[in-house]
PDB file of C-alpha atoms in Angstrom:
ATOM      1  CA  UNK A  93     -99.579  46.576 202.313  1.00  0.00           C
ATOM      2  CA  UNK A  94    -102.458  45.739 199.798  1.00  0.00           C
ATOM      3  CA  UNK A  95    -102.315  42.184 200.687  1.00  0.00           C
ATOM      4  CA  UNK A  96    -103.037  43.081 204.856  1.00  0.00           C
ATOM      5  CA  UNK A  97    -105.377  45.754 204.361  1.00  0.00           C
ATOM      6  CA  UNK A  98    -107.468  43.197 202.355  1.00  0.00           C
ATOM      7  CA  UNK A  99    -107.080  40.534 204.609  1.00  0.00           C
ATOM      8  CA  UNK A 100    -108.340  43.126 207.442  1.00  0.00           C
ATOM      9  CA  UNK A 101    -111.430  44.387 204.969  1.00  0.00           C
ATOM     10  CA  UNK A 102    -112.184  40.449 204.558  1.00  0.00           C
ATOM     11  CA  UNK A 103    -111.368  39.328 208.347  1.00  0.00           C
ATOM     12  CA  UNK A 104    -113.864  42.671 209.260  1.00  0.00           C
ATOM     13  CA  UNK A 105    -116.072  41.770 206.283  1.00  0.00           C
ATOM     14  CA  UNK A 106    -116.642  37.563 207.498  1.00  0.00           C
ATOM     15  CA  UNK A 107    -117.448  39.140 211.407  1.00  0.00           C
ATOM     16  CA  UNK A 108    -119.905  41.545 209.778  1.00  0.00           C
ATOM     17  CA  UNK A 109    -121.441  38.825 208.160  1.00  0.00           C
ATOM     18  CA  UNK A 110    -120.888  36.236 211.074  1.00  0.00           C
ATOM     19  CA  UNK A 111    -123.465  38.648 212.726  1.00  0.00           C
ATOM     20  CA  UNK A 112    -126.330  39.399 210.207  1.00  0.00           C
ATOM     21  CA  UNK A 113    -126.258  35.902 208.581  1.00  0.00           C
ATOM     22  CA  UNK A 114    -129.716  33.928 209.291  1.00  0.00           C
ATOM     23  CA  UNK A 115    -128.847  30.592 210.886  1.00  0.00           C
ATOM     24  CA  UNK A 116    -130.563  27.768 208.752  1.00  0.00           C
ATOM     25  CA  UNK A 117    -133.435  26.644 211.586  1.00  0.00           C
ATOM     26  CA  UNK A 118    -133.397  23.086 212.755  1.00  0.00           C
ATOM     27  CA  UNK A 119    -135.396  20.926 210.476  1.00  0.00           C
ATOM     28  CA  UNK A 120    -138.094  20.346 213.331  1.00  0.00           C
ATOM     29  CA  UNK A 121    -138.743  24.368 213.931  1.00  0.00           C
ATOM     30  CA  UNK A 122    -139.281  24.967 209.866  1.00  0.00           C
ATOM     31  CA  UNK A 123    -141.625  21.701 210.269  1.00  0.00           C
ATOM     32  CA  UNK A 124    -143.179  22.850 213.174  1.00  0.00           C
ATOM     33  CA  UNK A 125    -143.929  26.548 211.910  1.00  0.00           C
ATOM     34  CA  UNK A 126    -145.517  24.701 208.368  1.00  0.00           C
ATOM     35  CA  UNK A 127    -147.621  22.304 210.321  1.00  0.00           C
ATOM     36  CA  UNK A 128    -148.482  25.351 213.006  1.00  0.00           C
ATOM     37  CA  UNK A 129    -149.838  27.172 209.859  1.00  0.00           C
ATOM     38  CA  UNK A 130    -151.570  24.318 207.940  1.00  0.00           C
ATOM     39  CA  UNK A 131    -155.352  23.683 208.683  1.00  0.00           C
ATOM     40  CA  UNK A 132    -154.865  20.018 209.640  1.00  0.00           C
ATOM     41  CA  UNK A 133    -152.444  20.416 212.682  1.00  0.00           C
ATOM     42  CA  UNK A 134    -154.439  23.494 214.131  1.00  0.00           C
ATOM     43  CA  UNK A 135    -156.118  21.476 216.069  1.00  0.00           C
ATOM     44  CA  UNK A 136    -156.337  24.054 219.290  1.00  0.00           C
ATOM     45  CA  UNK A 137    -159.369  26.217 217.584  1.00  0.00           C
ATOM     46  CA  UNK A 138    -160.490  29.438 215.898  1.00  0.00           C
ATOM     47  CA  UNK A 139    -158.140  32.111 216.101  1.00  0.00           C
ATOM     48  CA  UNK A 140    -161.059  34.322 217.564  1.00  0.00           C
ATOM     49  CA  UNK A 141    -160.706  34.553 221.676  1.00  0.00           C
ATOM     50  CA  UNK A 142    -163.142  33.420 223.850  1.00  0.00           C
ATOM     51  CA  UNK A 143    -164.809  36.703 224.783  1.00  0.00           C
ATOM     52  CA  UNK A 144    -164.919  37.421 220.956  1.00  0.00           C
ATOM     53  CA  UNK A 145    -167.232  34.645 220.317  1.00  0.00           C
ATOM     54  CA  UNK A 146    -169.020  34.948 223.647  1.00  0.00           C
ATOM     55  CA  UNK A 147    -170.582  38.197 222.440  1.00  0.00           C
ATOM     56  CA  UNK A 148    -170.848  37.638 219.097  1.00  0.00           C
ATOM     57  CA  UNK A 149    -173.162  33.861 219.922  1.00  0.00           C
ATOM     58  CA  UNK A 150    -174.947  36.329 223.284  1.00  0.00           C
ATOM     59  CA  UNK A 151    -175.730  39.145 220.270  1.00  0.00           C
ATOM     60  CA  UNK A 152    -177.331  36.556 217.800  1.00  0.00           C
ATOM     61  CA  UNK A 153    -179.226  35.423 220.454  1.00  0.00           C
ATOM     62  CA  UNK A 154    -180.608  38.630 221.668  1.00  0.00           C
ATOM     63  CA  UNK A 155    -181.442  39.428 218.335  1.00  0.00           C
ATOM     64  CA  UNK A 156    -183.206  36.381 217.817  1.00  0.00           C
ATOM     65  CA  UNK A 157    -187.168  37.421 217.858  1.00  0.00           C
ATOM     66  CA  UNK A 158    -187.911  34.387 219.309  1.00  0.00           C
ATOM     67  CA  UNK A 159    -185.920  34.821 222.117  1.00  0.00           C
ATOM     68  CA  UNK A 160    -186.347  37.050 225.562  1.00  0.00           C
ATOM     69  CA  UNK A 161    -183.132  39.458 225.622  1.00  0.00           C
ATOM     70  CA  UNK A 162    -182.745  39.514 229.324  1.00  0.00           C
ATOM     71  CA  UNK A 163    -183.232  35.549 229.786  1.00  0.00           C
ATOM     72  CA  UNK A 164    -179.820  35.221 227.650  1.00  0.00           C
ATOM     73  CA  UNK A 165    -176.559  34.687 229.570  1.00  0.00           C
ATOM     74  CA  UNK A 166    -173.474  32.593 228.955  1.00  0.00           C
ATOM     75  CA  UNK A 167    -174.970  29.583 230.972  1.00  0.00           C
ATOM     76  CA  UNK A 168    -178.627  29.233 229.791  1.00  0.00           C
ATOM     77  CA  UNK A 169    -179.792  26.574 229.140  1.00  0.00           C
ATOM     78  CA  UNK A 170    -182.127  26.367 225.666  1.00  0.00           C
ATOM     79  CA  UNK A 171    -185.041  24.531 227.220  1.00  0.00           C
ATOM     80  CA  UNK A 172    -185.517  25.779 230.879  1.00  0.00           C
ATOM     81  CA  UNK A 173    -183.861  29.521 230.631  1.00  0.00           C
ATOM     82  CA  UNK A 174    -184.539  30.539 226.956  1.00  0.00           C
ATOM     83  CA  UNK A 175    -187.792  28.808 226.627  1.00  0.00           C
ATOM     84  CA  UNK A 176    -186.846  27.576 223.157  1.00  0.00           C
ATOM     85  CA  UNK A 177    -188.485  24.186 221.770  1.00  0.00           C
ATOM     86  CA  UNK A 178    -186.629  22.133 218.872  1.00  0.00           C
ATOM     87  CA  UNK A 179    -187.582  23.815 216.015  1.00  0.00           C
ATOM     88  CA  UNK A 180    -186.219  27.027 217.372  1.00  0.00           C
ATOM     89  CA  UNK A 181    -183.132  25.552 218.649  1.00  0.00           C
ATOM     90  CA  UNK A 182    -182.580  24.288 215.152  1.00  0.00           C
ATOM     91  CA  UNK A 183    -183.411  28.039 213.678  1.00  0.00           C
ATOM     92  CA  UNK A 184    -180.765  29.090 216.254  1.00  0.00           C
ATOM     93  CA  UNK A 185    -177.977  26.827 215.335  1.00  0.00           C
ATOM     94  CA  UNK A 186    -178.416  27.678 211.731  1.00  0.00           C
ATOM     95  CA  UNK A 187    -178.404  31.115 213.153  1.00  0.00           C
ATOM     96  CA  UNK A 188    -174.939  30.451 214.666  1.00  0.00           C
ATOM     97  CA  UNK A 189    -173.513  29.125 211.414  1.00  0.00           C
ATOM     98  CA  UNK A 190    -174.420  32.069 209.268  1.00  0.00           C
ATOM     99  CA  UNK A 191    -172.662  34.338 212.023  1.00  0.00           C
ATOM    100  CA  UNK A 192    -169.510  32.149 212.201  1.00  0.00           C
ATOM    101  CA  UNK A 193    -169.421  30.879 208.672  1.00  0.00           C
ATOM    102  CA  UNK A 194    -169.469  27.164 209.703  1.00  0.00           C
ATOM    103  CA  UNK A 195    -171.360  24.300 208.563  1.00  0.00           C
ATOM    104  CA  UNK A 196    -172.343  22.140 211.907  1.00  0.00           C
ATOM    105  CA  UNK A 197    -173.125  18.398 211.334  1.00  0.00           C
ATOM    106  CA  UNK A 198    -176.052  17.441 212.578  1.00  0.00           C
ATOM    107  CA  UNK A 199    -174.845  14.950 215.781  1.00  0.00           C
ATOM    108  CA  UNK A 200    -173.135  18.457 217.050  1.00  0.00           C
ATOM    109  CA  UNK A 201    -176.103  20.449 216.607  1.00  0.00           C
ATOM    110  CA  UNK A 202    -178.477  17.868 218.808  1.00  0.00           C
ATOM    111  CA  UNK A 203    -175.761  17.651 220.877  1.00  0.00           C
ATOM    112  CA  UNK A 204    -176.123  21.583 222.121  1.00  0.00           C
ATOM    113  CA  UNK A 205    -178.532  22.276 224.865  1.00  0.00           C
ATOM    114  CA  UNK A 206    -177.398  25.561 226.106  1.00  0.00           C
ATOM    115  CA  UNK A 207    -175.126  28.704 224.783  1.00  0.00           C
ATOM    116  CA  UNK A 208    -172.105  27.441 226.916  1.00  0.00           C
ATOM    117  CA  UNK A 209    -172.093  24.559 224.681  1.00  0.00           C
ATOM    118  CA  UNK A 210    -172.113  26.930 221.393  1.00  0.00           C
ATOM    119  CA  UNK A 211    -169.151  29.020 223.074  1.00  0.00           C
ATOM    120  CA  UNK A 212    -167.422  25.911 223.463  1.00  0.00           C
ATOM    121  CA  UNK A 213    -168.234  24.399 220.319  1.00  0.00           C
ATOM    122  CA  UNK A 214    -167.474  27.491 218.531  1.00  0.00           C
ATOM    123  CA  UNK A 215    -164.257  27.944 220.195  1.00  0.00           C
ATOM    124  CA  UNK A 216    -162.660  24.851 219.527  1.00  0.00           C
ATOM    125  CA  UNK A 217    -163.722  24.982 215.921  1.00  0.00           C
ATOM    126  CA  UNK A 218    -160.687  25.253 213.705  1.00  0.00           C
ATOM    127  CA  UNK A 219    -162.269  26.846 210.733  1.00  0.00           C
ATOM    128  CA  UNK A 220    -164.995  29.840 212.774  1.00  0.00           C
ATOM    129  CA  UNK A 221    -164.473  33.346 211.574  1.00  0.00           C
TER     130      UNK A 221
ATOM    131  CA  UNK B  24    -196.150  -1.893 222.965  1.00  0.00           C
ATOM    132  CA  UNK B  25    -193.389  -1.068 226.168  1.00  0.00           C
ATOM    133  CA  UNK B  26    -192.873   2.146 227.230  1.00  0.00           C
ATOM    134  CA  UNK B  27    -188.689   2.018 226.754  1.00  0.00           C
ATOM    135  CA  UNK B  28    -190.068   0.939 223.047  1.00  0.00           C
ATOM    136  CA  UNK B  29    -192.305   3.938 222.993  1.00  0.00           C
ATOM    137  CA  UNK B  30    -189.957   6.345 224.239  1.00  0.00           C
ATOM    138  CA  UNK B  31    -187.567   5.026 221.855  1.00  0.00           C
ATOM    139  CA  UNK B  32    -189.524   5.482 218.956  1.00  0.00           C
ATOM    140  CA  UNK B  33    -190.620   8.897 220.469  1.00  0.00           C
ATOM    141  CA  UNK B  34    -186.968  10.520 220.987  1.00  0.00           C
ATOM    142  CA  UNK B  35    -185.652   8.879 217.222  1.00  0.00           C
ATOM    143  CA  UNK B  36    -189.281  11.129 215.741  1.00  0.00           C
ATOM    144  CA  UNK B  37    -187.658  14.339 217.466  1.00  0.00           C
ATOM    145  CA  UNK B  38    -184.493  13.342 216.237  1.00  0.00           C
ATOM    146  CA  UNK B  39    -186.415  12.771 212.670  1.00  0.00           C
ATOM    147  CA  UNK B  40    -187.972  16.389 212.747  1.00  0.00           C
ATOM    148  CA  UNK B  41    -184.844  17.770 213.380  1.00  0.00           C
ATOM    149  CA  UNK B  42    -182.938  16.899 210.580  1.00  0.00           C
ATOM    150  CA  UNK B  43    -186.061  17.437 208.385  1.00  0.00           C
ATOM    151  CA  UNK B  44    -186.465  20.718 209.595  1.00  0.00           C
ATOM    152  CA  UNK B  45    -182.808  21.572 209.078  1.00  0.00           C
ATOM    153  CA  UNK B  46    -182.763  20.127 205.773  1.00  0.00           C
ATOM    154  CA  UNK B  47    -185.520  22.169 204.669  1.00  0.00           C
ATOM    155  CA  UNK B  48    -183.954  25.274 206.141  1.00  0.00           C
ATOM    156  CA  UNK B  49    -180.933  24.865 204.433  1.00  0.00           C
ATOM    157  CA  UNK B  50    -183.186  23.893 201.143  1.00  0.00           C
ATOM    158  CA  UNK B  51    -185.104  27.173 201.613  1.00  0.00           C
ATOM    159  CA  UNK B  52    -181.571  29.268 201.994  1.00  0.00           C
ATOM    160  CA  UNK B  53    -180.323  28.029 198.552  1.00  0.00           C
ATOM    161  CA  UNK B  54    -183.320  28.786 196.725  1.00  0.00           C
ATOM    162  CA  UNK B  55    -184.111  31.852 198.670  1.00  0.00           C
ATOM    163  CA  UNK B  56    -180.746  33.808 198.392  1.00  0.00           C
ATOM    164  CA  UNK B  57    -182.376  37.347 199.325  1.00  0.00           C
ATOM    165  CA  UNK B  58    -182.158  37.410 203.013  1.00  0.00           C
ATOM    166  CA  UNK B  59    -185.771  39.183 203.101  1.00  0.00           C
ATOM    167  CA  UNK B  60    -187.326  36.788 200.697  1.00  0.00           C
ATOM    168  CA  UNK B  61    -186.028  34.050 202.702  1.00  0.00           C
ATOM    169  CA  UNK B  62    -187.079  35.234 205.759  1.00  0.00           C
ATOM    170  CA  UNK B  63    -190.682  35.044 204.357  1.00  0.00           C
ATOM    171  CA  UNK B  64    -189.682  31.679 203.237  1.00  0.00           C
ATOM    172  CA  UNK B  65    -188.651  30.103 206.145  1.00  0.00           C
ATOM    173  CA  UNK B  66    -191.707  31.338 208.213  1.00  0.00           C
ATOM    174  CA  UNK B  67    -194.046  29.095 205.886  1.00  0.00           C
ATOM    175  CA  UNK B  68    -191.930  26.694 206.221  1.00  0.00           C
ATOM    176  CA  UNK B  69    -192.239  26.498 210.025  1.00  0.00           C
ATOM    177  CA  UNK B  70    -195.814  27.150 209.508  1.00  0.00           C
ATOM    178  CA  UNK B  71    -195.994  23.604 208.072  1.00  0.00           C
ATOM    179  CA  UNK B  72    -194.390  22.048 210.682  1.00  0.00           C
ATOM    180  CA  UNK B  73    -196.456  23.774 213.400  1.00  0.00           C
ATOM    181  CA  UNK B  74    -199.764  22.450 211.928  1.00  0.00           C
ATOM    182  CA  UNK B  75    -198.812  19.187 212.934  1.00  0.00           C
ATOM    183  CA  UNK B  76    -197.206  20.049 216.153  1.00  0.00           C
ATOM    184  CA  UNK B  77    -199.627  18.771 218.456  1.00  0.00           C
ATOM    185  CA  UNK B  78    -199.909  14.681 217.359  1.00  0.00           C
ATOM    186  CA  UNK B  79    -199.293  11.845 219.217  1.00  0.00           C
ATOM    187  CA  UNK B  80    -199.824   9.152 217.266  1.00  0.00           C
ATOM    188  CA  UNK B  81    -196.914   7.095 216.453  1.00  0.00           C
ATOM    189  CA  UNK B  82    -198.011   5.526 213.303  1.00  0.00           C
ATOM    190  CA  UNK B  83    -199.142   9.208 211.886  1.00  0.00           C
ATOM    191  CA  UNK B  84    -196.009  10.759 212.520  1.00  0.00           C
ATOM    192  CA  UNK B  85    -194.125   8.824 210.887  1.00  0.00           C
ATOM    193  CA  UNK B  86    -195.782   8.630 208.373  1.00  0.00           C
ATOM    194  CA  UNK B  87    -196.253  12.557 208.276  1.00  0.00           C
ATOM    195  CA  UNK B  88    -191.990  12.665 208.612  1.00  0.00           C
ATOM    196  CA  UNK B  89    -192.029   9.728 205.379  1.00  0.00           C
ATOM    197  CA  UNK B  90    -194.050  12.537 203.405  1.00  0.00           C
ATOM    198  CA  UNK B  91    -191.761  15.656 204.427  1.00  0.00           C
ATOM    199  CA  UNK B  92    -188.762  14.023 203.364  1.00  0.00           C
ATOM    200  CA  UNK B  93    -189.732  12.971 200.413  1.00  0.00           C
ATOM    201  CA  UNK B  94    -191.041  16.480 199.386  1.00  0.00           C
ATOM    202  CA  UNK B  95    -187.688  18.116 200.472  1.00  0.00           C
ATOM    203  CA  UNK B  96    -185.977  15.190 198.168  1.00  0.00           C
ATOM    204  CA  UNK B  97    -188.056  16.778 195.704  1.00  0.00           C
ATOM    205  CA  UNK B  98    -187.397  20.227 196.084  1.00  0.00           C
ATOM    206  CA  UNK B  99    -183.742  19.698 196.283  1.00  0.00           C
ATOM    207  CA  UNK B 100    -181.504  22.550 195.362  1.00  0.00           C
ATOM    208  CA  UNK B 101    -178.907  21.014 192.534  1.00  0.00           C
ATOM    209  CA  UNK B 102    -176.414  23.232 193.808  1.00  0.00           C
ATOM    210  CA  UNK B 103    -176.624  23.930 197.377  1.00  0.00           C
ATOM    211  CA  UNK B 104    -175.167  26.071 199.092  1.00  0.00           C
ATOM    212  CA  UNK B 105    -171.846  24.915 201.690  1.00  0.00           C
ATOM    213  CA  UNK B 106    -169.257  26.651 203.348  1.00  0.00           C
ATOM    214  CA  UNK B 107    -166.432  26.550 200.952  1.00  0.00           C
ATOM    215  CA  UNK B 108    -164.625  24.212 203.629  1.00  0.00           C
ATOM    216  CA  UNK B 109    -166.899  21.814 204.210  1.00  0.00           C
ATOM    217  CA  UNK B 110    -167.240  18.301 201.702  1.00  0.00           C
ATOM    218  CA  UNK B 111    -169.187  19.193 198.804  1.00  0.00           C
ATOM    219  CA  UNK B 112    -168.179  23.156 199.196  1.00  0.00           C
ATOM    220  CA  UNK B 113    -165.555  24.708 196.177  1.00  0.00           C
ATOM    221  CA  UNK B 114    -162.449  24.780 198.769  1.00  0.00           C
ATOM    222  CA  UNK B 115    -162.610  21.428 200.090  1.00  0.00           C
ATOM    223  CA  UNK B 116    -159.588  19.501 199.681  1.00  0.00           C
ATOM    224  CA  UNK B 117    -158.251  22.499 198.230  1.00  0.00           C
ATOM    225  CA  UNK B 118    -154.919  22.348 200.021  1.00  0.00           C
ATOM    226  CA  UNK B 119    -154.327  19.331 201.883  1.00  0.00           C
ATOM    227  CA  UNK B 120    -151.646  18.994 204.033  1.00  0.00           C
ATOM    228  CA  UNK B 121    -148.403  17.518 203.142  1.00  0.00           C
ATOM    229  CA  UNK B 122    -147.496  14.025 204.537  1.00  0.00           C
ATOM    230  CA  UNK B 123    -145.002  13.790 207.357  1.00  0.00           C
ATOM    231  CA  UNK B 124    -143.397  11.291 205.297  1.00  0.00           C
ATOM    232  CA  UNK B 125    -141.838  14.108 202.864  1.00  0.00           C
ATOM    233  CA  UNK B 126    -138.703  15.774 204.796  1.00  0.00           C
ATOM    234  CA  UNK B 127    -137.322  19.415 203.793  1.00  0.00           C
ATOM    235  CA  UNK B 128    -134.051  19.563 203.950  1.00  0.00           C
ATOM    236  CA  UNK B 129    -132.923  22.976 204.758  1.00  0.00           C
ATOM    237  CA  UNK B 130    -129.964  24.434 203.269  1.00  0.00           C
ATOM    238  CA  UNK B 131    -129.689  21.910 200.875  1.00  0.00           C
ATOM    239  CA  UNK B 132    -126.513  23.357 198.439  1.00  0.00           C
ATOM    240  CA  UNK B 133    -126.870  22.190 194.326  1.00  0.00           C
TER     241      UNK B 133
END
């Protein structure tokens, strides 16, 4: 009577278990979550979305004095639309690192000619705030 | 000289004065950490570059760029200021990413 009333309370107590134990993962899924979490294999950008960055780079330009607030969109261009020579187009990159907490090398920064590029750039970045 | 030469020599000034100017920028920002005292800052700063905004002359310009970097050379901060991540910033390297070559084994019993 003991003996089958035990071997019930275990058979119940392995089923109970059998349904709240945590299968061990495959060994590619634990990898997979690490390397998903590690800075190296993030390669798909900043955890900020698009529109987030779109109106924080559109804000730092409009409060840019050098800059017209009306003239700024999401496709102007620094030289024709924003009327913004070199040395203000360097002020506004360093502008855009401050905001984002980024340091841009300097090929990038020569390499951006208009605030879709800076979305872009800013997006893809793994390491913008 | 050609104009292709010219042009050349033209585009790799601009490309001079930019770096220059960000150079000193960034210079300014570690000496000047007060946000309103580097404001101030940086406005005489691109005072001195606008003087000279108006040259053509190859040989002066470059020579003009020679001088400005060896003044910000001079007036180099000994310890700048970088984003933590970036080489030469405190978190660099900090935590770098384990080689694919190690394998965790998971429910590995003693």
């Amino acid at each position: 009577m003991q003996a089958a009333r035990s071997s019930t309370l275990r058979a119940l107590h392995s089923a109970v278990l059998q349904h709240l134990r945590v299968q061990p993962a495959q060994i590619g899924s634990t990898w997979g979550l690490f390397r998903a979490i590690s800075a190296e294999a993030h390669a798909q950008g900043t955890c900020l979305s698009r529109s987030q960055v779109a109106d924080r780079v559109l804000s730092v330009l409009k409060s840019s004095a050098k800059v017209d607030p009306l003239t700024v969109s999401e496709t102007a261009s620094f030289q024709n639309d924003l009327q913004l020579d070199t040395l203000d187009q360097v002020e506004i990159m360093m502008a855009i690192e401050d905001e984002f907490a980024l340091e841009i090398p300097d090929a990038d920064a020569d390499n951006m000619k208009s605030t879709k590029d800076v979305i872009e750039y800013v997006v893809s970045h793994p390491r913008a705030k | 000289m050609s104009t292709a030469a010219v042009a050349a020599r033209r585009a790799l000034q601009q490309q001079r004065t930019r770096v220059l100017y960000r150079k000193a920028l960034r210079n300014v920002l570690s000496w000047a950490v007060h946000r309103d005292i580097f404001y101030v800052e940086a406005q005489k700063m691109r005072e001195q570059f606008e003087m000279n905004k108006d040259l053509s002359n190859l040989e002066t310009i470059d020579r003009l760029l020679y001088e400005g970097e060896s003044r910000v050379e001079k007036f180099q901060h000994p310890d700048p200021y970088i984003v933590p991540w970036a080489p030469g910033g405190s978190k660099y390297a900090r935590n770098p990413p384990v080689p694919s070559e190690v394998i965790t084994v998971v429910g590995f019993e003693f």
